[in-house]
mmCIF file of C-alpha atoms and ligand atoms in Angstrom:
data_model
loop_
_atom_site.group_PDB
_atom_site.id
_atom_site.type_symbol
_atom_site.label_atom_id
_atom_site.label_comp_id
_atom_site.label_asym_id
_atom_site.label_seq_id
_atom_site.Cartn_x
_atom_site.Cartn_y
_atom_site.Cartn_z
ATOM 1 C CA MET A 218 -21.139 -40.513 3.931
ATOM 2 C CA ALA A 219 -23.037 -42.523 6.530
ATOM 3 C CA ASN A 220 -26.615 -43.466 5.740
ATOM 4 C CA SER A 221 -29.277 -41.929 7.927
ATOM 5 C CA LYS A 222 -32.924 -40.995 7.802
ATOM 6 C CA TYR A 223 -31.830 -37.406 7.253
ATOM 7 C CA GLU A 224 -30.033 -38.117 4.042
ATOM 8 C CA TYR A 225 -33.033 -37.209 1.900
ATOM 9 C CA VAL A 226 -32.203 -33.501 2.437
ATOM 10 C CA LYS A 227 -29.302 -34.025 0.041
ATOM 11 C CA ALA A 228 -31.892 -34.019 -2.761
ATOM 12 C CA PHE A 229 -32.431 -30.288 -2.123
ATOM 13 C CA GLU A 230 -28.923 -29.516 -3.334
ATOM 14 C CA LYS A 231 -28.642 -28.436 -6.949
ATOM 15 C CA GLU A 232 -25.543 -28.584 -9.022
ATOM 16 C CA ASN A 233 -24.806 -26.826 -12.302
ATOM 17 C CA TYR A 234 -22.502 -28.793 -14.593
ATOM 18 C CA LEU A 235 -20.869 -26.371 -16.994
ATOM 19 C CA LEU A 236 -21.619 -27.254 -20.605
ATOM 20 C CA PRO A 237 -19.117 -29.814 -21.954
ATOM 21 C CA ASP A 238 -16.663 -28.961 -24.687
ATOM 22 C CA THR A 239 -16.742 -25.210 -24.090
ATOM 23 C CA TYR A 240 -14.074 -22.851 -22.785
ATOM 24 C CA ILE A 241 -14.509 -22.130 -19.105
ATOM 25 C CA VAL A 242 -13.326 -18.788 -17.776
ATOM 26 C CA ILE A 243 -13.285 -18.267 -14.038
ATOM 27 C CA ARG A 244 -12.884 -14.666 -12.977
ATOM 28 C CA VAL A 245 -12.086 -13.716 -9.424
ATOM 29 C CA ASP A 246 -12.310 -10.136 -8.196
ATOM 30 C CA GLY A 247 -11.270 -8.612 -4.895
ATOM 31 C CA LYS A 248 -14.109 -7.506 -2.662
ATOM 32 C CA GLY A 249 -14.010 -3.810 -1.763
ATOM 33 C CA PHE A 250 -10.447 -3.309 -2.937
ATOM 34 C CA HIS A 251 -11.005 0.401 -3.289
ATOM 35 C CA LYS A 252 -11.213 0.470 0.518
ATOM 36 C CA PHE A 253 -8.571 -2.237 0.896
ATOM 37 C CA SER A 254 -6.106 -0.202 -1.149
ATOM 38 C CA LYS A 255 -6.718 2.881 0.995
ATOM 39 C CA TYR A 256 -6.377 0.927 4.235
ATOM 40 C CA TYR A 257 -2.967 -0.445 3.263
ATOM 41 C CA ASN A 258 -1.810 2.810 1.614
ATOM 42 C CA PHE A 259 -1.434 1.482 -1.917
ATOM 43 C CA GLU A 260 0.682 3.657 -4.115
ATOM 44 C CA LYS A 261 -1.631 5.427 -6.559
ATOM 45 C CA PRO A 262 -2.474 4.980 -9.343
ATOM 46 C CA ASN A 263 -0.603 1.651 -9.298
ATOM 47 C CA ASP A 264 0.932 -0.245 -6.435
ATOM 48 C CA LEU A 265 3.481 -2.561 -8.002
ATOM 49 C CA LYS A 266 3.839 -4.710 -4.865
ATOM 50 C CA ALA A 267 0.088 -5.368 -4.831
ATOM 51 C CA LEU A 268 0.176 -6.395 -8.487
ATOM 52 C CA THR A 269 3.098 -8.692 -7.737
ATOM 53 C CA VAL A 270 1.060 -10.312 -4.975
ATOM 54 C CA MET A 271 -1.850 -10.867 -7.392
ATOM 55 C CA ASN A 272 0.494 -12.362 -9.984
ATOM 56 C CA LYS A 273 2.206 -14.675 -7.501
ATOM 57 C CA ALA A 274 -1.136 -15.932 -6.214
ATOM 58 C CA ALA A 275 -2.411 -16.546 -9.748
ATOM 59 C CA LEU A 276 0.815 -18.302 -10.762
ATOM 60 C CA LYS A 277 0.459 -20.654 -7.810
ATOM 61 C CA ILE A 278 -3.065 -21.527 -8.924
ATOM 62 C CA LEU A 279 -1.843 -22.277 -12.464
ATOM 63 C CA GLU A 280 0.897 -24.468 -11.058
ATOM 64 C CA LYS A 281 -1.670 -26.366 -9.033
ATOM 65 C CA TYR A 282 -4.130 -27.050 -11.852
ATOM 66 C CA SER A 283 -2.732 -28.084 -15.202
ATOM 67 C CA ASP A 284 -6.187 -27.671 -16.774
ATOM 68 C CA ILE A 285 -5.600 -23.909 -16.649
ATOM 69 C CA LEU A 286 -4.020 -22.898 -19.945
ATOM 70 C CA MET A 287 -3.677 -19.177 -19.373
ATOM 71 C CA ALA A 288 -4.756 -16.367 -17.095
ATOM 72 C CA TYR A 289 -5.099 -12.617 -17.446
ATOM 73 C CA GLY A 290 -5.039 -10.190 -14.556
ATOM 74 C CA ASP A 291 -5.042 -6.510 -13.702
ATOM 75 C CA SER A 292 -6.045 -4.407 -10.696
ATOM 76 C CA ASP A 293 -7.818 -6.758 -8.247
ATOM 77 C CA GLU A 294 -9.059 -9.300 -10.782
ATOM 78 C CA TYR A 295 -7.818 -12.418 -12.541
ATOM 79 C CA SER A 296 -9.420 -14.529 -15.285
ATOM 80 C CA PHE A 297 -8.415 -18.181 -15.612
ATOM 81 C CA LEU A 298 -8.962 -20.095 -18.829
ATOM 82 C CA LEU A 299 -9.685 -23.813 -18.413
ATOM 83 C CA ARG A 300 -9.245 -26.043 -21.427
ATOM 84 C CA LYS A 301 -12.342 -27.150 -23.314
ATOM 85 C CA LYS A 302 -12.036 -30.804 -22.328
ATOM 86 C CA CYS A 303 -11.347 -29.996 -18.696
ATOM 87 C CA GLU A 304 -13.049 -32.419 -16.310
ATOM 88 C CA LEU A 305 -11.902 -30.786 -13.097
ATOM 89 C CA TYR A 306 -14.548 -31.486 -10.438
ATOM 90 C CA GLU A 307 -16.815 -32.761 -13.202
ATOM 91 C CA ARG A 308 -17.131 -29.101 -14.317
ATOM 92 C CA ARG A 309 -19.283 -28.330 -11.289
ATOM 93 C CA GLU A 310 -19.784 -24.577 -11.307
ATOM 94 C CA MET A 311 -20.105 -23.983 -7.570
ATOM 95 C CA LYS A 312 -17.160 -26.160 -6.722
ATOM 96 C CA LEU A 313 -14.947 -24.347 -9.233
ATOM 97 C CA CYS A 314 -16.039 -20.813 -8.316
ATOM 98 C CA THR A 315 -15.766 -21.252 -4.574
ATOM 99 C CA LEU A 316 -12.460 -23.074 -4.912
ATOM 100 C CA PHE A 317 -10.829 -20.427 -7.118
ATOM 101 C CA ALA A 318 -12.109 -17.580 -4.974
ATOM 102 C CA SER A 319 -10.800 -19.147 -1.797
ATOM 103 C CA LEU A 320 -7.457 -20.090 -3.381
ATOM 104 C CA MET A 321 -7.018 -16.499 -4.497
ATOM 105 C CA SER A 322 -7.958 -15.130 -1.075
ATOM 106 C CA THR A 323 -5.602 -17.364 0.868
ATOM 107 C CA TYR A 324 -2.656 -17.120 -1.529
ATOM 108 C CA TYR A 325 -3.121 -13.352 -1.686
ATOM 109 C CA MET A 326 -2.917 -13.179 2.084
ATOM 110 C CA PHE A 327 0.110 -15.480 2.124
ATOM 111 C CA TYR A 328 2.102 -13.581 -0.501
ATOM 112 C CA TRP A 329 1.078 -10.205 0.847
ATOM 113 C CA ASN A 330 2.563 -10.970 4.236
ATOM 114 C CA LYS A 331 5.695 -12.264 2.541
ATOM 115 C CA GLU A 332 6.103 -9.303 0.180
ATOM 116 C CA CYS A 333 5.089 -6.567 2.596
ATOM 117 C CA PRO A 334 6.570 -7.331 6.008
ATOM 118 C CA ASN A 335 6.027 -3.704 7.038
ATOM 119 C CA ARG A 336 2.292 -3.687 6.437
ATOM 120 C CA GLN A 337 0.966 -7.096 7.457
ATOM 121 C CA ILE A 338 -2.691 -7.976 6.915
ATOM 122 C CA GLU A 339 -4.871 -7.083 9.893
ATOM 123 C CA GLU A 340 -8.044 -8.907 10.856
ATOM 124 C CA GLU A 341 -10.173 -5.783 10.294
ATOM 125 C CA MET A 342 -9.270 -5.746 6.605
ATOM 126 C CA ILE A 343 -8.614 -9.115 5.050
ATOM 127 C CA PRO A 344 -8.382 -9.779 1.306
ATOM 128 C CA THR A 345 -11.409 -11.675 0.003
ATOM 129 C CA PHE A 346 -12.323 -12.541 -3.564
ATOM 130 C CA ASP A 347 -15.541 -13.542 -5.254
ATOM 131 C CA GLY A 348 -15.606 -15.827 -8.267
ATOM 132 C CA ARG A 349 -17.788 -16.496 -11.272
ATOM 133 C CA ALA A 350 -17.610 -18.910 -14.155
ATOM 134 C CA VAL A 351 -18.596 -18.139 -17.714
ATOM 135 C CA ILE A 352 -18.519 -20.550 -20.628
ATOM 136 C CA TYR A 353 -17.617 -19.443 -24.125
ATOM 137 C CA PRO A 354 -18.742 -21.514 -27.103
ATOM 138 C CA ASN A 355 -15.972 -20.672 -29.568
ATOM 139 C CA PHE A 356 -12.506 -19.215 -29.837
ATOM 140 C CA GLU A 357 -13.692 -15.925 -31.306
ATOM 141 C CA THR A 358 -15.811 -15.045 -28.269
ATOM 142 C CA LEU A 359 -13.083 -16.289 -25.971
ATOM 143 C CA ARG A 360 -10.585 -13.916 -27.583
ATOM 144 C CA ASP A 361 -13.119 -11.126 -27.366
ATOM 145 C CA TYR A 362 -13.463 -11.881 -23.671
ATOM 146 C CA PHE A 363 -9.741 -11.342 -23.066
ATOM 147 C CA SER A 364 -9.797 -8.254 -25.303
ATOM 148 C CA TRP A 365 -12.624 -6.898 -23.198
ATOM 149 C CA ARG A 366 -10.604 -7.316 -20.000
ATOM 150 C CA GLN A 367 -7.452 -5.799 -21.533
ATOM 151 C CA VAL A 368 -9.348 -2.811 -22.921
ATOM 152 C CA ASP A 369 -10.842 -2.332 -19.461
ATOM 153 C CA CYS A 370 -7.344 -2.355 -17.993
ATOM 154 C CA HIS A 371 -6.214 0.270 -20.511
ATOM 155 C CA ILE A 372 -9.208 2.583 -20.007
ATOM 156 C CA ASN A 373 -9.021 2.410 -16.214
ATOM 157 C CA ASN A 374 -5.270 2.862 -16.164
ATOM 158 C CA LEU A 375 -5.267 5.890 -18.446
ATOM 159 C CA TYR A 376 -7.986 7.486 -16.341
ATOM 160 C CA ASN A 377 -6.316 6.649 -13.017
ATOM 161 C CA THR A 378 -2.878 7.777 -14.200
ATOM 162 C CA THR A 379 -4.247 11.146 -15.333
ATOM 163 C CA PHE A 380 -6.440 11.546 -12.262
ATOM 164 C CA TRP A 381 -3.709 10.822 -9.720
ATOM 165 C CA ASN A 382 -1.123 12.930 -11.477
ATOM 166 C CA LEU A 383 -3.502 15.884 -11.444
ATOM 167 C CA VAL A 384 -4.048 15.310 -7.734
ATOM 168 C CA LYS A 385 -0.286 15.097 -7.181
ATOM 169 C CA LYS A 386 -0.020 18.428 -9.004
ATOM 170 C CA GLY A 387 -2.321 20.000 -6.431
ATOM 171 C CA LEU A 388 -5.851 19.588 -7.757
ATOM 172 C CA THR A 389 -8.426 18.293 -5.308
ATOM 173 C CA PRO A 390 -9.964 14.917 -6.230
ATOM 174 C CA GLN A 391 -13.192 16.758 -7.092
ATOM 175 C CA GLU A 392 -11.365 19.186 -9.375
ATOM 176 C CA ALA A 393 -9.493 16.372 -11.092
ATOM 177 C CA GLU A 394 -12.716 14.422 -11.602
ATOM 178 C CA GLN A 395 -14.428 17.509 -13.001
ATOM 179 C CA LYS A 396 -11.559 18.160 -15.369
ATOM 180 C CA LEU A 397 -11.637 14.616 -16.734
ATOM 181 C CA MET A 398 -15.372 14.481 -17.194
ATOM 182 C CA GLY A 399 -16.288 13.975 -20.838
ATOM 183 C CA THR A 400 -12.674 13.593 -22.005
ATOM 184 C CA VAL A 401 -11.595 10.923 -24.480
ATOM 185 C CA SER A 402 -8.284 9.031 -24.547
ATOM 186 C CA SER A 403 -6.438 11.621 -26.642
ATOM 187 C CA ASP A 404 -7.503 14.400 -24.234
ATOM 188 C CA LYS A 405 -6.128 12.467 -21.280
ATOM 189 C CA ASN A 406 -2.859 11.773 -23.109
ATOM 190 C CA GLU A 407 -2.549 15.480 -23.819
ATOM 191 C CA ILE A 408 -3.361 16.562 -20.249
ATOM 192 C CA LEU A 409 -0.745 14.113 -18.980
ATOM 193 C CA PHE A 410 1.854 15.333 -21.444
ATOM 194 C CA LYS A 411 1.257 19.085 -21.257
ATOM 195 C CA GLU A 412 0.288 19.523 -17.618
ATOM 196 C CA CYS A 413 2.092 16.699 -15.870
ATOM 197 C CA ASN A 414 5.106 16.180 -18.122
ATOM 198 C CA ILE A 415 4.278 12.511 -18.534
ATOM 199 C CA ASN A 416 4.336 10.545 -21.745
ATOM 200 C CA TYR A 417 1.787 7.785 -21.223
ATOM 201 C CA ASN A 418 3.709 5.524 -23.616
ATOM 202 C CA ASN A 419 6.556 5.443 -21.116
ATOM 203 C CA GLU A 420 4.433 4.057 -18.292
ATOM 204 C CA LEU A 421 5.225 0.482 -17.243
ATOM 205 C CA GLU A 422 3.781 -2.208 -19.512
ATOM 206 C CA ILE A 423 2.405 -4.120 -16.523
ATOM 207 C CA PHE A 424 0.234 -1.068 -15.755
ATOM 208 C CA LYS A 425 -0.902 -0.498 -19.348
ATOM 209 C CA LYS A 426 -1.391 -4.093 -20.480
ATOM 210 C CA GLY A 427 -1.986 -6.112 -17.327
ATOM 211 C CA THR A 428 -0.406 -9.550 -16.866
ATOM 212 C CA ILE A 429 -0.740 -12.689 -18.958
ATOM 213 C CA LEU A 430 0.308 -16.038 -17.555
ATOM 214 C CA VAL A 431 0.429 -18.845 -20.077
ATOM 215 C CA ARG A 432 1.534 -22.480 -20.258
ATOM 216 C CA GLU A 433 4.211 -22.704 -22.932
ATOM 217 C CA TYR A 434 4.670 -26.060 -24.635
ATOM 218 C CA GLU A 435 8.036 -26.879 -26.150
ATOM 219 C CA ASN A 436 6.986 -29.461 -28.710
ATOM 220 C CA TYR A 437 3.286 -29.138 -29.033
ATOM 221 C CA LYS A 438 1.516 -31.747 -31.126
ATOM 222 C CA GLN A 439 -1.956 -31.040 -32.408
ATOM 223 C CA GLN A 440 -4.362 -33.332 -30.559
ATOM 224 C CA SER A 441 -6.567 -35.795 -32.324
ATOM 225 C CA ASN A 442 -10.124 -36.174 -31.105
ATOM 226 C CA GLU A 443 -9.781 -36.414 -27.345
ATOM 227 C CA GLN A 444 -12.817 -38.644 -26.959
ATOM 228 C CA SER A 445 -10.952 -41.399 -28.791
ATOM 229 C CA LEU A 446 -7.792 -41.175 -26.688
ATOM 230 C CA SER A 447 -6.940 -44.050 -24.404
ATOM 231 C CA SER A 448 -6.541 -43.293 -20.729
ATOM 232 C CA ARG A 449 -2.773 -43.767 -21.124
ATOM 233 C CA GLN A 450 -2.663 -41.171 -23.852
ATOM 234 C CA LYS A 451 -4.705 -38.815 -21.702
ATOM 235 C CA GLN A 452 -2.296 -39.334 -18.826
ATOM 236 C CA ARG A 453 0.622 -38.564 -21.100
ATOM 237 C CA GLN A 454 -1.083 -35.381 -22.228
ATOM 238 C CA ASP A 455 -1.719 -34.373 -18.672
ATOM 239 C CA LYS A 456 1.940 -34.939 -17.909
ATOM 240 C CA SER A 457 3.100 -32.697 -20.725
ATOM 241 C CA ARG A 458 0.678 -29.997 -19.576
ATOM 242 C CA LYS A 459 2.105 -30.227 -16.076
ATOM 243 C CA LYS A 460 5.625 -30.021 -17.475
ATOM 244 C CA ALA A 461 4.934 -26.988 -19.654
ATOM 245 C CA GLU A 462 6.636 -23.901 -18.319
ATOM 246 C CA ILE A 463 4.382 -21.057 -17.188
ATOM 247 C CA LYS A 464 5.538 -17.699 -18.490
ATOM 248 C CA GLN A 465 4.508 -14.170 -17.667
ATOM 249 C CA TYR A 466 3.954 -11.365 -20.202
ATOM 250 C CA HIS A 467 2.700 -7.795 -20.312
ATOM 251 C CA VAL A 468 1.839 -7.500 -23.991
ATOM 252 C CA ASP A 469 -1.010 -6.615 -26.312
ATOM 253 C CA ILE A 470 -3.246 -9.634 -26.836
ATOM 254 C CA ILE A 471 -6.012 -7.677 -28.551
ATOM 255 C CA ASN A 472 -4.504 -6.778 -31.904
ATOM 256 C CA ASP A 473 -1.625 -9.206 -32.052
ATOM 257 C CA ASP A 474 -3.029 -12.248 -33.897
ATOM 258 C CA SER A 475 0.384 -13.877 -33.945
ATOM 259 C CA TRP A 476 0.407 -14.119 -30.148
ATOM 260 C CA TRP A 477 -2.571 -16.451 -30.395
ATOM 261 C CA ASP A 478 -1.442 -18.174 -33.593
ATOM 262 C CA GLN A 479 1.803 -19.175 -31.896
ATOM 263 C CA ARG A 480 -0.150 -20.956 -29.183
ATOM 264 C CA PRO A 481 -2.562 -23.395 -30.861
ATOM 265 C CA TRP A 482 -3.047 -25.289 -27.581
ATOM 266 C CA LEU A 483 -5.156 -22.373 -26.357
ATOM 267 C CA ILE A 484 -7.632 -22.943 -29.183
ATOM 268 C CA GLU A 485 -7.781 -26.732 -29.143
HETATM 269 P P1 ATP B 526 -13.601 -32.670 -0.462
HETATM 270 O O1 ATP B 526 -12.555 -31.820 -1.125
HETATM 271 O O2 ATP B 526 -14.389 -33.466 -1.410
HETATM 272 O O3 ATP B 526 -14.466 -31.889 0.512
HETATM 273 P P2 ATP B 526 -12.423 -33.741 1.959
HETATM 274 O O4 ATP B 526 -11.199 -34.570 2.167
HETATM 275 O O5 ATP B 526 -12.392 -32.342 2.482
HETATM 276 O O6 ATP B 526 -12.783 -33.754 0.410
HETATM 277 P P3 ATP B 526 -14.830 -34.117 3.536
HETATM 278 O O7 ATP B 526 -15.989 -35.005 3.228
HETATM 279 O O8 ATP B 526 -15.086 -32.643 3.475
HETATM 280 O O9 ATP B 526 -13.627 -34.561 2.610
HETATM 281 O O10 ATP B 526 -14.322 -34.565 4.949
HETATM 282 C C1 ATP B 526 -13.416 -33.840 5.715
HETATM 283 C C2 ATP B 526 -12.380 -34.774 6.315
HETATM 284 O O11 ATP B 526 -11.406 -33.966 6.974
HETATM 285 C C3 ATP B 526 -12.904 -35.723 7.334
HETATM 286 O O12 ATP B 526 -13.243 -36.955 6.791
HETATM 287 C C4 ATP B 526 -11.747 -35.882 8.317
HETATM 288 O O13 ATP B 526 -10.873 -36.893 7.844
HETATM 289 C C5 ATP B 526 -10.996 -34.576 8.182
HETATM 290 N N1 ATP B 526 -11.247 -33.632 9.271
HETATM 291 C C6 ATP B 526 -11.894 -32.454 9.166
HETATM 292 N N2 ATP B 526 -11.940 -31.814 10.323
HETATM 293 C C7 ATP B 526 -11.293 -32.589 11.199
HETATM 294 C C8 ATP B 526 -10.965 -32.474 12.584
HETATM 295 N N3 ATP B 526 -11.345 -31.393 13.305
HETATM 296 N N4 ATP B 526 -10.279 -33.453 13.167
HETATM 297 C C9 ATP B 526 -9.892 -34.531 12.469
HETATM 298 N N5 ATP B 526 -10.155 -34.716 11.183
HETATM 299 C C10 ATP B 526 -10.836 -33.770 10.535
HETATM 300 P P1 ATP B 527 -16.102 -4.709 -5.655
HETATM 301 O O1 ATP B 527 -16.203 -5.369 -4.317
HETATM 302 O O2 ATP B 527 -17.438 -4.399 -6.260
HETATM 303 O O3 ATP B 527 -15.212 -5.416 -6.619
HETATM 304 P P2 ATP B 527 -13.921 -2.804 -5.483
HETATM 305 O O4 ATP B 527 -13.718 -1.661 -4.562
HETATM 306 O O5 ATP B 527 -12.999 -3.971 -5.367
HETATM 307 O O6 ATP B 527 -15.450 -3.253 -5.366
HETATM 308 P P3 ATP B 527 -13.188 -2.742 -8.312
HETATM 309 O O7 ATP B 527 -14.001 -2.223 -9.441
HETATM 310 O O8 ATP B 527 -12.932 -4.204 -8.288
HETATM 311 O O9 ATP B 527 -13.891 -2.232 -6.967
HETATM 312 O O10 ATP B 527 -11.851 -1.939 -8.337
HETATM 313 C C1 ATP B 527 -10.727 -2.299 -7.599
HETATM 314 C C2 ATP B 527 -10.080 -1.069 -6.990
HETATM 315 O O11 ATP B 527 -8.983 -1.476 -6.173
HETATM 316 C C3 ATP B 527 -9.484 -0.119 -7.994
HETATM 317 O O12 ATP B 527 -10.400 0.835 -8.411
HETATM 318 C C4 ATP B 527 -8.335 0.512 -7.241
HETATM 319 O O13 ATP B 527 -8.814 1.601 -6.478
HETATM 320 C C5 ATP B 527 -7.928 -0.552 -6.233
HETATM 321 N N1 ATP B 527 -6.706 -1.290 -6.632
HETATM 322 C C6 ATP B 527 -6.622 -2.617 -6.929
HETATM 323 N N2 ATP B 527 -5.373 -2.970 -7.217
HETATM 324 C C7 ATP B 527 -4.616 -1.858 -7.132
HETATM 325 C C8 ATP B 527 -3.219 -1.569 -7.315
HETATM 326 N N3 ATP B 527 -2.344 -2.520 -7.646
HETATM 327 N N4 ATP B 527 -2.807 -0.299 -7.128
HETATM 328 C C9 ATP B 527 -3.655 0.671 -6.771
HETATM 329 N N5 ATP B 527 -4.982 0.468 -6.574
HETATM 330 C C10 ATP B 527 -5.469 -0.772 -6.745
HETATM 331 MG MG1 MG B 528 -13.033 -5.572 -6.709
HETATM 332 MG MG1 MG B 529 -11.932 -5.204 -9.904
#
């Protein structure tokens, strides 16, 4: 940047460097997607094409940044886990949040137009995402974070599935809402089964569990203390991260300890 007498204004800028050696989770969420989904006639309760677009956009972001170890997404949101030692953009919070939100917005737009040639994005209703970063100090809270998001997916999906099937049966949205007020999970399962002939267990896993994208290492070696690694060793590590295949799952990551145990690189 060229020197000038105006340069002092730079001192007004403040940067937050996310605490070192902690897990960074960046969550992006679509702005006003309730309206967005109406505008583009999403299938209710779940539009599979729209979920595919979300997953393709998120996969592209993982492919771009090898510091991302896994991601979890459902509805109009995605959470990206960055490894503890990640030094991407010096861990600058604003840089990371704005970057992830804009990557999601532009890739979403790109894949939408590719996947849905019959309902192209119009300038009146473009997909935009906000982003936030949260740091988690240990693996336990990190796991609880992902459990929180997956439980949210389950609760919303059970509600939406029951709600929309009641509406499809002829109830008005108000009547369906009234009927579901104060019900617990087992009530909704029963309403679905008895009144709509639907066994919730048979719904698609992607709807019930959301989507997990994860880097899968073939021959993972436990890392020694990263601070003591030479730059060559770090480069080699980075290479193996880049090489690791990214896989997609729709499984329970709340109760299944083995899912996490099998992937020690997520903890490291
Ligand atoms: P960073 O990711 O750190 O912002 P950057 O490459 O975007 O890196 P900037 O300081 O933002 O760096 O500078 C933008 C650069 O983009 C300019 O130096 C110039 O090379 C190029 N550029 C931007 N707009 C134009 C334009 N209209 N015509 C020609 N070059 C442009
Ligand atoms: P905000 O800007 O505060 O995030 P929002 O309208 O996006 O507001 P969310 O709580 O993020 O609210 O909820 C997203 C909404 O988008 C869902 O409630 C649902 O109506 C709709 N939606 C997102 N993805 C899908 C999908 N694949 N199928 C059907 N509806 C969807
Ligand atoms: Mg939203
Ligand atoms: Mg949302």
